[in-house]
PDB file of C-alpha atoms in Angstrom:
ATOM      1  CA  MET A   1     135.066 -17.374 -38.011  1.00 53.00           C
ATOM      2  CA  ILE A   2     134.651 -20.688 -36.215  1.00 58.00           C
ATOM      3  CA  HIS A   3     135.894 -23.731 -37.865  1.00 56.00           C
ATOM      4  CA  PRO A   4     133.469 -26.799 -37.441  1.00 61.00           C
ATOM      5  CA  HIS A   5     136.317 -29.222 -37.471  1.00 59.00           C
ATOM      6  CA  PRO A   6     139.628 -29.059 -35.648  1.00 58.00           C
ATOM      7  CA  PRO A   7     142.683 -28.668 -37.657  1.00 58.00           C
ATOM      8  CA  THR A   8     144.133 -31.855 -39.207  1.00 63.00           C
ATOM      9  CA  GLN A   9     147.705 -31.298 -38.279  1.00 63.00           C
ATOM     10  CA  SER A  10     149.486 -33.609 -35.926  1.00 63.00           C
ATOM     11  CA  PRO A  11     150.150 -32.327 -32.220  1.00 59.00           C
ATOM     12  CA  ALA A  12     153.903 -32.370 -32.901  1.00 59.00           C
ATOM     13  CA  ALA A  13     153.529 -30.091 -35.765  1.00 62.00           C
ATOM     14  CA  LEU A  14     151.510 -27.512 -33.604  1.00 61.00           C
ATOM     15  CA  LEU A  15     154.473 -27.263 -31.046  1.00 61.00           C
ATOM     16  CA  PRO A  16     156.962 -24.551 -31.660  1.00 64.00           C
ATOM     17  CA  HIS A  17     160.270 -25.668 -33.046  1.00 68.00           C
ATOM     18  CA  ILE A  18     162.534 -26.880 -30.227  1.00 68.00           C
ATOM     19  CA  PRO A  19     166.204 -27.152 -31.255  1.00 71.00           C
ATOM     20  CA  LYS A  20     167.978 -30.481 -30.479  1.00 76.00           C
ATOM     21  CA  VAL A  21     170.604 -30.176 -27.759  1.00 77.00           C
ATOM     22  CA  PRO A  22     173.601 -32.473 -28.066  1.00 82.00           C
ATOM     23  CA  PRO A  23     174.071 -35.052 -25.290  1.00 82.00           C
ATOM     24  CA  LEU A  24     176.323 -34.311 -22.610  1.00 79.00           C
ATOM     25  CA  PRO A  25     179.772 -36.064 -22.576  1.00 80.00           C
ATOM     26  CA  PRO A  26     179.973 -39.047 -20.090  1.00 80.00           C
ATOM     27  CA  ALA A  27     180.675 -37.988 -16.680  1.00 77.00           C
ATOM     28  CA  GLU A  28     184.109 -38.638 -15.004  1.00 80.00           C
ATOM     29  CA  GLU A  29     183.932 -41.256 -12.284  1.00 79.00           C
ATOM     30  CA  ALA A  30     184.286 -39.343  -8.980  1.00 76.00           C
ATOM     31  CA  PRO A  31     186.808 -40.635  -6.393  1.00 80.00           C
ATOM     32  CA  PRO A  32     185.594 -42.698  -3.713  1.00 84.00           C
ATOM     33  CA  ILE A  33     184.444 -41.004  -0.474  1.00 83.00           C
ATOM     34  CA  ALA A  34     186.477 -42.133   2.640  1.00 84.00           C
ATOM     35  CA  PRO A  35     184.334 -42.970   5.618  1.00 86.00           C
ATOM     36  CA  PRO A  36     184.483 -40.779   8.515  1.00 84.00           C
ATOM     37  CA  GLN A  37     186.947 -41.454  11.209  1.00 87.00           C
ATOM     38  CA  LEU A  38     185.700 -41.244  14.813  1.00 84.00           C
ATOM     39  CA  GLN A  39     187.994 -39.713  17.390  1.00 84.00           C
ATOM     40  CA  VAL A  40     187.321 -39.533  21.148  1.00 81.00           C
ATOM     41  CA  TYR A  41     189.511 -37.519  23.413  1.00 79.00           C
ATOM     42  CA  LEU A  42     189.779 -38.443  27.042  1.00 75.00           C
ATOM     43  CA  PRO A  43     191.749 -36.327  29.321  1.00 78.00           C
ATOM     44  CA  GLU A  44     193.138 -39.443  31.152  1.00 82.00           C
ATOM     45  CA  LYS A  45     192.279 -43.052  31.709  1.00 82.00           C
ATOM     46  CA  ARG A  46     189.213 -43.362  33.865  1.00 83.00           C
ATOM     47  CA  VAL A  47     189.018 -46.110  36.534  1.00 91.00           C
ATOM     48  CA  TRP A  48     185.792 -47.005  38.122  1.00 94.00           C
ATOM     49  CA  ARG A  49     184.841 -48.726  41.387  1.00 97.00           C
ATOM     50  CA  TYR A  50     181.654 -50.383  41.685  1.00 97.00           C
ATOM     51  CA  LYS A  51     179.352 -51.167  44.715  1.00 97.00           C
ATOM     52  CA  ILE A  52     176.164 -53.340  45.020  1.00 97.00           C
ATOM     53  CA  LEU A  53     173.850 -52.843  47.835  1.00 96.00           C
ATOM     54  CA  THR A  54     171.189 -55.602  48.277  1.00 96.00           C
ATOM     55  CA  TYR A  55     168.157 -55.150  50.499  1.00 96.00           C
ATOM     56  CA  ASP A  56     166.011 -58.134  51.438  1.00 96.00           C
ATOM     57  CA  LEU A  57     162.493 -56.531  51.814  1.00 93.00           C
ATOM     58  CA  ARG A  58     161.401 -59.437  53.969  1.00 95.00           C
ATOM     59  CA  ASN A  59     163.932 -58.303  56.771  1.00 94.00           C
ATOM     60  CA  GLU A  60     164.911 -54.712  56.170  1.00 94.00           C
ATOM     61  CA  PRO A  61     163.434 -51.486  54.623  1.00 94.00           C
ATOM     62  CA  LEU A  62     164.796 -49.716  51.641  1.00 93.00           C
ATOM     63  CA  PRO A  63     167.647 -47.377  52.069  1.00 94.00           C
ATOM     64  CA  SER A  64     166.641 -43.901  53.343  1.00 94.00           C
ATOM     65  CA  ALA A  65     167.321 -40.726  51.564  1.00 95.00           C
ATOM     66  CA  THR A  66     169.895 -39.947  54.156  1.00 96.00           C
ATOM     67  CA  THR A  67     171.838 -43.168  53.366  1.00 95.00           C
ATOM     68  CA  LEU A  68     171.631 -42.383  49.650  1.00 95.00           C
ATOM     69  CA  ASP A  69     172.782 -38.798  50.229  1.00 96.00           C
ATOM     70  CA  GLN A  70     175.828 -39.999  52.251  1.00 97.00           C
ATOM     71  CA  LEU A  71     176.797 -42.348  49.373  1.00 97.00           C
ATOM     72  CA  GLY A  72     176.406 -39.343  47.066  1.00 96.00           C
ATOM     73  CA  ASP A  73     178.567 -37.315  49.298  1.00 97.00           C
ATOM     74  CA  GLU A  74     181.254 -39.845  49.038  1.00 97.00           C
ATOM     75  CA  GLY A  75     181.210 -39.624  45.186  1.00 97.00           C
ATOM     76  CA  TRP A  76     179.045 -42.837  44.562  1.00 97.00           C
ATOM     77  CA  GLU A  77     176.635 -42.470  41.720  1.00 97.00           C
ATOM     78  CA  LEU A  78     173.463 -44.648  41.590  1.00 97.00           C
ATOM     79  CA  THR A  79     173.452 -46.227  38.059  1.00 97.00           C
ATOM     80  CA  ALA A  80     170.626 -48.825  38.389  1.00 97.00           C
ATOM     81  CA  VAL A  81     168.063 -50.309  40.661  1.00 97.00           C
ATOM     82  CA  LEU A  82     166.976 -53.855  40.078  1.00 96.00           C
ATOM     83  CA  PRO A  83     164.132 -55.565  41.940  1.00 95.00           C
ATOM     84  CA  LEU A  84     164.430 -59.344  42.073  1.00 94.00           C
ATOM     85  CA  GLY A  85     161.838 -61.249  44.081  1.00 93.00           C
ATOM     86  CA  ASN A  86     161.968 -60.103  47.675  1.00 94.00           C
ATOM     87  CA  ALA A  87     165.325 -58.386  47.049  1.00 95.00           C
ATOM     88  CA  VAL A  88     166.251 -55.066  45.556  1.00 96.00           C
ATOM     89  CA  HIS A  89     169.800 -54.432  44.231  1.00 97.00           C
ATOM     90  CA  PHE A  90     171.240 -50.855  44.067  1.00 97.00           C
ATOM     91  CA  TYR A  91     174.152 -50.510  41.705  1.00 97.00           C
ATOM     92  CA  PHE A  92     176.769 -47.666  42.237  1.00 98.00           C
ATOM     93  CA  LYS A  93     179.802 -46.438  40.563  1.00 97.00           C
ATOM     94  CA  LEU A  94     182.674 -44.269  41.773  1.00 97.00           C
ATOM     95  CA  LEU A  95     185.282 -42.548  39.523  1.00 93.00           C
ATOM     96  CA  GLN A  96     188.705 -42.885  41.163  1.00 88.00           C
TER      97      GLN A  96
END
């Protein structure tokens, strides 16, 4: 049989009975977390030498691959190239 009108009970009364759960006790305060400590291990103190080669493009060409290879064979590492106006600066470092 179909009822022409919906039931008159409240929605809460239609829900199954849910037992009340007692509240949790207050949580204990956690100890503060220490920040991480960074540690860097170096086998020994490093000493660097630096070399700057400047080429004036109005008077001389850029260094050749052979010139750069010779510096590399000596242990020099190219770290930066800085063009300024008509000049180009090549920055090298060497670990002693």
